[in-house]
Amino acid sequence: MLELNDLRVHRGGRVILGLDQLCLATDELTVILGHNGSGKSTLMKVLARQLAADEGQIQLKGQPLQSFSQRDLAREVAFLPQQLPVVSGMRVCELVLQGRFPWRGWLSRMTPQDQRIAEQAMAQTDVLRYADHMLDVLSGGERQRAWVAMLLAQQSPLLLLDEPTSALDLSHQYELMSLLYRLNREAGRGVVVILHDINLAMRYADRILALKQGEVAFDGFPEQLLCERTLSSLYDIDIRLCAHPDRDEMLAVVA
């Protein structure tokens, strides 16, 4: 469990993220929604300890987040930022193997087991065929999947992903969310992911957390968000719900 209490992040004299109390289960698939500037990425960076809150406390498994060493935290939490680091002169397999460093250290040699874990992660994200390719020559979507493979190779029980579908085409967006869903259900990996696609969130999330102006505007099950008034208020745009032509589910569309 991730527990946040009286959390505040200030910028330019104003509170850009303010959460009195929030608990995130580390065994569920939680989707964070919200318009640009709502505080989604700020929250994710705070959870990943990439950004220090100005006020408040965060606990992971009952321990203060700041009490974990960087290596111990990496064994518990794997984080994929929205803006991926620029990496040149590196092959895909080399990038993915970096996910094993929390377990082996920077000076230890990779074992055959590490190689197998990396290959499995590349296969799961459909980049195994690019294992020996340089990252520079891949498309944006292919690079995104290579970074997700590195995250999977890290084998941390909790995955934090900031807009991992942003550079993916539609089919790979659903493939990636299906993969994260399977990892949650079959391997018990907790997932907290920022998405912009409401319908994608509705299909895969156990819980949806929606932010607006740095505060929680909605927190509940996906079916509870199926309200035109709630969705329209969240995004400040007229949103309508319609029945999926082939599936027993509702779709959110801009009116």
mmCIF file of C-alpha atoms in Angstrom:
data_model
loop_
_atom_site.group_PDB
_atom_site.id
_atom_site.type_symbol
_atom_site.label_atom_id
_atom_site.label_comp_id
_atom_site.label_asym_id
_atom_site.label_seq_id
_atom_site.Cartn_x
_atom_site.Cartn_y
_atom_site.Cartn_z
ATOM 1 C CA MET A 1 0.000 0.000 0.000
ATOM 2 C CA LEU A 2 1.124 3.526 -0.855
ATOM 3 C CA GLU A 3 -0.237 5.985 1.681
ATOM 4 C CA LEU A 4 -0.173 9.754 1.163
ATOM 5 C CA ASN A 5 -1.059 12.159 3.932
ATOM 6 C CA ASP A 6 -1.388 15.966 3.797
ATOM 7 C CA LEU A 7 0.648 16.077 0.587
ATOM 8 C CA ARG A 8 1.350 19.481 -0.974
ATOM 9 C CA VAL A 9 3.508 20.541 -3.905
ATOM 10 C CA HIS A 10 3.978 24.287 -4.414
ATOM 11 C CA ARG A 11 5.025 26.118 -7.558
ATOM 12 C CA GLY A 12 5.021 29.862 -8.133
ATOM 13 C CA GLY A 13 3.270 30.563 -4.853
ATOM 14 C CA ARG A 14 0.368 28.199 -5.472
ATOM 15 C CA VAL A 15 -0.460 24.597 -4.662
ATOM 16 C CA ILE A 16 -0.289 22.506 -7.848
ATOM 17 C CA LEU A 17 -0.979 19.239 -6.008
ATOM 18 C CA GLY A 18 -2.918 18.992 -2.772
ATOM 19 C CA LEU A 19 -3.995 15.632 -1.343
ATOM 20 C CA ASP A 20 -5.247 15.320 2.219
ATOM 21 C CA GLN A 21 -5.261 11.529 2.271
ATOM 22 C CA LEU A 22 -4.882 8.952 -0.459
ATOM 23 C CA CYS A 23 -4.173 5.229 -0.401
ATOM 24 C CA LEU A 24 -3.118 3.349 -3.532
ATOM 25 C CA ALA A 25 -3.280 -0.432 -3.430
ATOM 26 C CA THR A 26 -0.125 -2.039 -4.785
ATOM 27 C CA ASP A 27 -2.002 -5.099 -6.071
ATOM 28 C CA GLU A 28 -4.477 -3.341 -8.382
ATOM 29 C CA LEU A 29 -4.416 -1.677 -11.777
ATOM 30 C CA THR A 30 -5.084 1.985 -11.065
ATOM 31 C CA VAL A 31 -5.506 4.528 -13.848
ATOM 32 C CA ILE A 32 -4.961 8.243 -13.244
ATOM 33 C CA LEU A 33 -6.989 10.528 -15.510
ATOM 34 C CA GLY A 34 -7.259 14.283 -15.862
ATOM 35 C CA HIS A 35 -6.715 17.168 -18.245
ATOM 36 C CA ASN A 36 -3.278 18.614 -18.948
ATOM 37 C CA GLY A 37 -1.971 20.476 -15.923
ATOM 38 C CA SER A 38 -4.250 18.644 -13.499
ATOM 39 C CA GLY A 39 -1.315 17.317 -11.452
ATOM 40 C CA LYS A 40 -1.097 13.769 -12.831
ATOM 41 C CA SER A 41 2.612 13.771 -13.695
ATOM 42 C CA THR A 42 3.454 15.684 -10.521
ATOM 43 C CA LEU A 43 1.754 12.987 -8.465
ATOM 44 C CA MET A 44 3.538 10.220 -10.380
ATOM 45 C CA LYS A 45 6.948 11.860 -9.879
ATOM 46 C CA VAL A 46 6.283 12.218 -6.161
ATOM 47 C CA LEU A 47 5.291 8.539 -5.929
ATOM 48 C CA ALA A 48 8.468 7.535 -7.773
ATOM 49 C CA ARG A 49 10.571 9.838 -5.556
ATOM 50 C CA GLN A 50 11.639 11.847 -8.578
ATOM 51 C CA LEU A 51 10.163 14.960 -7.008
ATOM 52 C CA ALA A 52 10.038 15.902 -3.328
ATOM 53 C CA ALA A 53 6.754 17.169 -1.942
ATOM 54 C CA ASP A 54 6.885 20.459 -0.045
ATOM 55 C CA GLU A 55 4.605 19.113 2.663
ATOM 56 C CA GLY A 56 3.226 15.779 3.799
ATOM 57 C CA GLN A 57 4.293 12.169 4.031
ATOM 58 C CA ILE A 58 4.345 9.104 1.788
ATOM 59 C CA GLN A 59 4.665 5.581 3.083
ATOM 60 C CA LEU A 60 5.301 2.384 1.146
ATOM 61 C CA LYS A 61 4.514 -0.830 2.983
ATOM 62 C CA GLY A 62 4.289 1.149 6.199
ATOM 63 C CA GLN A 63 7.742 2.711 5.839
ATOM 64 C CA PRO A 64 8.536 6.331 4.903
ATOM 65 C CA LEU A 65 9.380 6.486 1.209
ATOM 66 C CA GLN A 66 12.520 8.504 1.922
ATOM 67 C CA SER A 67 13.854 5.737 4.177
ATOM 68 C CA PHE A 68 14.449 3.403 1.211
ATOM 69 C CA SER A 69 17.860 3.419 -0.444
ATOM 70 C CA GLN A 70 17.746 4.045 -4.178
ATOM 71 C CA ARG A 71 18.536 0.409 -4.899
ATOM 72 C CA ASP A 72 15.965 -0.930 -2.431
ATOM 73 C CA LEU A 73 13.325 1.416 -3.817
ATOM 74 C CA ALA A 74 14.087 0.209 -7.367
ATOM 75 C CA ARG A 75 13.445 -3.339 -6.182
ATOM 76 C CA GLU A 76 9.995 -2.258 -5.024
ATOM 77 C CA VAL A 77 8.984 0.336 -7.621
ATOM 78 C CA ALA A 78 9.736 0.622 -11.343
ATOM 79 C CA PHE A 79 9.040 4.010 -12.946
ATOM 80 C CA LEU A 80 8.618 4.998 -16.586
ATOM 81 C CA PRO A 81 8.580 8.808 -16.998
ATOM 82 C CA GLN A 82 6.609 10.688 -19.609
ATOM 83 C CA GLN A 83 9.743 12.181 -21.154
ATOM 84 C CA LEU A 84 12.080 9.291 -21.888
ATOM 85 C CA PRO A 85 15.828 9.908 -21.497
ATOM 86 C CA VAL A 86 17.779 10.353 -24.727
ATOM 87 C CA VAL A 87 19.917 7.246 -25.178
ATOM 88 C CA SER A 88 22.338 6.973 -28.089
ATOM 89 C CA GLY A 89 24.780 4.264 -29.019
ATOM 90 C CA MET A 90 22.858 1.562 -27.166
ATOM 91 C CA ARG A 91 21.158 -1.581 -28.413
ATOM 92 C CA VAL A 92 17.681 -2.566 -27.300
ATOM 93 C CA CYS A 93 18.951 -5.617 -25.406
ATOM 94 C CA GLU A 94 21.445 -3.445 -23.527
ATOM 95 C CA LEU A 95 18.726 -1.029 -22.474
ATOM 96 C CA VAL A 96 16.456 -3.828 -21.273
ATOM 97 C CA LEU A 97 19.269 -5.433 -19.280
ATOM 98 C CA GLN A 98 19.641 -2.204 -17.318
ATOM 99 C CA GLY A 99 16.439 -3.218 -15.581
ATOM 100 C CA ARG A 100 18.438 -5.949 -13.833
ATOM 101 C CA PHE A 101 20.896 -3.599 -12.086
ATOM 102 C CA PRO A 102 18.837 -3.198 -8.882
ATOM 103 C CA TRP A 103 19.327 -6.938 -8.390
ATOM 104 C CA ARG A 104 22.910 -7.311 -9.633
ATOM 105 C CA GLY A 105 24.582 -3.947 -9.075
ATOM 106 C CA TRP A 106 26.565 -1.950 -11.616
ATOM 107 C CA LEU A 107 29.787 -3.954 -11.212
ATOM 108 C CA SER A 108 28.292 -7.448 -11.307
ATOM 109 C CA ARG A 109 28.101 -9.511 -14.455
ATOM 110 C CA MET A 110 24.739 -10.421 -15.888
ATOM 111 C CA THR A 111 23.824 -14.059 -15.421
ATOM 112 C CA PRO A 112 22.005 -16.394 -17.831
ATOM 113 C CA GLN A 113 18.936 -15.854 -15.670
ATOM 114 C CA ASP A 114 19.166 -12.096 -16.252
ATOM 115 C CA GLN A 115 19.407 -12.726 -19.987
ATOM 116 C CA ARG A 116 16.316 -14.948 -19.887
ATOM 117 C CA ILE A 117 14.338 -12.360 -17.928
ATOM 118 C CA ALA A 118 15.352 -9.631 -20.408
ATOM 119 C CA GLU A 119 14.411 -11.797 -23.405
ATOM 120 C CA GLN A 120 11.048 -12.595 -21.865
ATOM 121 C CA ALA A 121 10.404 -8.885 -21.261
ATOM 122 C CA MET A 122 11.299 -8.085 -24.879
ATOM 123 C CA ALA A 123 9.032 -10.855 -26.130
ATOM 124 C CA GLN A 124 6.151 -9.591 -23.985
ATOM 125 C CA THR A 125 6.477 -6.101 -25.459
ATOM 126 C CA ASP A 126 7.065 -7.296 -29.039
ATOM 127 C CA VAL A 127 10.621 -5.913 -29.349
ATOM 128 C CA LEU A 128 12.606 -9.154 -29.186
ATOM 129 C CA ARG A 129 13.142 -8.975 -32.962
ATOM 130 C CA TYR A 130 14.845 -5.609 -32.401
ATOM 131 C CA ALA A 131 17.127 -6.889 -29.617
ATOM 132 C CA ASP A 132 20.329 -6.143 -31.549
ATOM 133 C CA HIS A 133 19.072 -2.931 -33.147
ATOM 134 C CA MET A 134 20.296 0.462 -32.018
ATOM 135 C CA LEU A 135 17.646 2.472 -30.179
ATOM 136 C CA ASP A 136 18.351 5.461 -32.434
ATOM 137 C CA VAL A 137 16.941 3.714 -35.507
ATOM 138 C CA LEU A 138 13.656 2.627 -33.942
ATOM 139 C CA SER A 139 10.378 4.468 -34.304
ATOM 140 C CA GLY A 140 8.978 6.370 -31.341
ATOM 141 C CA GLY A 141 6.520 3.584 -30.564
ATOM 142 C CA GLU A 142 9.201 0.904 -30.773
ATOM 143 C CA ARG A 143 11.467 2.845 -28.422
ATOM 144 C CA GLN A 144 8.562 3.274 -26.010
ATOM 145 C CA ARG A 145 8.010 -0.490 -25.938
ATOM 146 C CA ALA A 146 11.735 -1.092 -25.408
ATOM 147 C CA TRP A 147 11.629 1.115 -22.313
ATOM 148 C CA VAL A 148 8.558 -0.747 -21.054
ATOM 149 C CA ALA A 149 10.521 -3.990 -21.565
ATOM 150 C CA MET A 150 13.272 -2.586 -19.343
ATOM 151 C CA LEU A 151 10.634 -1.838 -16.718
ATOM 152 C CA LEU A 152 9.358 -5.419 -16.871
ATOM 153 C CA ALA A 153 12.906 -6.806 -16.602
ATOM 154 C CA GLN A 154 13.278 -4.885 -13.356
ATOM 155 C CA GLN A 155 10.678 -7.258 -11.843
ATOM 156 C CA SER A 156 9.535 -4.740 -9.250
ATOM 157 C CA PRO A 157 6.162 -5.566 -7.691
ATOM 158 C CA LEU A 158 4.828 -2.059 -8.452
ATOM 159 C CA LEU A 159 4.953 -0.380 -11.862
ATOM 160 C CA LEU A 160 4.442 3.371 -12.270
ATOM 161 C CA LEU A 161 3.949 4.506 -15.867
ATOM 162 C CA ASP A 162 3.399 8.097 -16.971
ATOM 163 C CA GLU A 163 1.481 8.084 -20.271
ATOM 164 C CA PRO A 164 3.128 4.923 -21.689
ATOM 165 C CA THR A 165 0.695 4.811 -24.619
ATOM 166 C CA SER A 166 1.388 8.342 -25.876
ATOM 167 C CA ALA A 167 3.784 7.274 -28.654
ATOM 168 C CA LEU A 168 1.970 4.060 -29.567
ATOM 169 C CA ASP A 169 -0.470 3.441 -32.370
ATOM 170 C CA LEU A 170 -3.966 2.286 -31.453
ATOM 171 C CA SER A 171 -3.300 -1.455 -31.673
ATOM 172 C CA HIS A 172 -0.170 -1.254 -29.521
ATOM 173 C CA GLN A 173 -1.995 0.906 -26.965
ATOM 174 C CA TYR A 174 -4.448 -1.925 -26.367
ATOM 175 C CA GLU A 175 -1.686 -4.546 -26.512
ATOM 176 C CA LEU A 176 0.298 -2.697 -23.845
ATOM 177 C CA MET A 177 -2.702 -2.266 -21.565
ATOM 178 C CA SER A 178 -3.591 -5.939 -22.059
ATOM 179 C CA LEU A 179 -0.029 -6.833 -21.043
ATOM 180 C CA LEU A 180 -0.207 -4.658 -17.914
ATOM 181 C CA TYR A 181 -3.581 -6.204 -17.101
ATOM 182 C CA ARG A 182 -2.155 -9.739 -17.421
ATOM 183 C CA LEU A 183 0.870 -8.831 -15.294
ATOM 184 C CA ASN A 184 -1.498 -7.590 -12.618
ATOM 185 C CA ARG A 185 -3.811 -10.594 -12.741
ATOM 186 C CA GLU A 186 -1.297 -13.400 -13.341
ATOM 187 C CA ALA A 187 1.911 -12.129 -11.724
ATOM 188 C CA GLY A 188 0.416 -9.947 -9.003
ATOM 189 C CA ARG A 189 2.238 -6.831 -10.197
ATOM 190 C CA GLY A 190 0.609 -3.607 -9.084
ATOM 191 C CA VAL A 191 0.186 -0.991 -11.802
ATOM 192 C CA VAL A 192 -0.427 2.746 -11.556
ATOM 193 C CA VAL A 193 -0.657 4.304 -15.009
ATOM 194 C CA ILE A 194 -1.509 7.733 -16.370
ATOM 195 C CA LEU A 195 -3.744 7.663 -19.437
ATOM 196 C CA HIS A 196 -5.583 10.221 -21.525
ATOM 197 C CA ASP A 197 -7.984 7.763 -23.173
ATOM 198 C CA ILE A 198 -11.109 7.421 -21.053
ATOM 199 C CA ASN A 199 -12.286 4.315 -22.893
ATOM 200 C CA LEU A 200 -8.939 2.589 -22.460
ATOM 201 C CA ALA A 201 -9.131 3.316 -18.750
ATOM 202 C CA MET A 202 -12.686 2.014 -18.524
ATOM 203 C CA ARG A 203 -11.749 -1.303 -20.092
ATOM 204 C CA TYR A 204 -8.704 -2.177 -17.984
ATOM 205 C CA ALA A 205 -8.749 -0.286 -14.682
ATOM 206 C CA ASP A 206 -9.741 -1.705 -11.309
ATOM 207 C CA ARG A 207 -9.818 1.825 -9.968
ATOM 208 C CA ILE A 208 -9.807 5.250 -11.577
ATOM 209 C CA LEU A 209 -8.379 8.309 -9.890
ATOM 210 C CA ALA A 210 -9.154 11.580 -11.663
ATOM 211 C CA LEU A 211 -7.425 14.850 -10.834
ATOM 212 C CA LYS A 212 -8.530 18.383 -11.571
ATOM 213 C CA GLN A 213 -6.542 21.473 -10.618
ATOM 214 C CA GLY A 214 -4.291 19.406 -8.382
ATOM 215 C CA GLU A 215 -7.072 17.815 -6.344
ATOM 216 C CA VAL A 216 -8.950 14.528 -6.482
ATOM 217 C CA ALA A 217 -12.105 15.047 -8.534
ATOM 218 C CA PHE A 218 -13.090 11.377 -8.724
ATOM 219 C CA ASP A 219 -11.963 8.190 -7.028
ATOM 220 C CA GLY A 220 -13.805 4.944 -7.613
ATOM 221 C CA PHE A 221 -14.622 2.014 -9.869
ATOM 222 C CA PRO A 222 -14.725 2.559 -13.657
ATOM 223 C CA GLU A 223 -18.471 1.968 -13.823
ATOM 224 C CA GLN A 224 -18.973 4.771 -11.306
ATOM 225 C CA LEU A 225 -17.361 7.198 -13.739
ATOM 226 C CA LEU A 226 -19.916 6.339 -16.408
ATOM 227 C CA CYS A 227 -21.812 9.564 -15.891
ATOM 228 C CA GLU A 228 -21.986 12.221 -18.580
ATOM 229 C CA ARG A 229 -22.206 15.031 -16.028
ATOM 230 C CA THR A 230 -19.151 13.780 -14.099
ATOM 231 C CA LEU A 231 -17.039 13.277 -17.229
ATOM 232 C CA SER A 232 -18.069 16.616 -18.729
ATOM 233 C CA SER A 233 -17.231 18.409 -15.478
ATOM 234 C CA LEU A 234 -13.888 16.647 -15.225
ATOM 235 C CA TYR A 235 -12.716 17.716 -18.681
ATOM 236 C CA ASP A 236 -14.766 20.936 -19.073
ATOM 237 C CA ILE A 237 -16.176 19.669 -22.345
ATOM 238 C CA ASP A 238 -19.480 18.098 -23.337
ATOM 239 C CA ILE A 239 -19.020 14.297 -23.207
ATOM 240 C CA ARG A 240 -21.692 11.758 -24.103
ATOM 241 C CA LEU A 241 -21.919 8.026 -23.484
ATOM 242 C CA CYS A 242 -22.983 5.591 -26.180
ATOM 243 C CA ALA A 243 -23.265 1.802 -26.368
ATOM 244 C CA HIS A 244 -20.429 -0.141 -28.003
ATOM 245 C CA PRO A 245 -21.802 -1.786 -31.176
ATOM 246 C CA ASP A 246 -20.144 -5.168 -30.500
ATOM 247 C CA ARG A 247 -19.395 -5.270 -26.766
ATOM 248 C CA ASP A 248 -21.445 -4.934 -23.612
ATOM 249 C CA GLU A 249 -19.857 -1.649 -22.584
ATOM 250 C CA MET A 250 -20.286 2.098 -22.898
ATOM 251 C CA LEU A 251 -18.006 4.467 -24.779
ATOM 252 C CA ALA A 252 -17.301 8.086 -23.944
ATOM 253 C CA VAL A 253 -17.307 10.446 -26.924
ATOM 254 C CA VAL A 254 -17.016 14.219 -27.253
ATOM 255 C CA ALA A 255 -20.416 15.622 -28.190
#
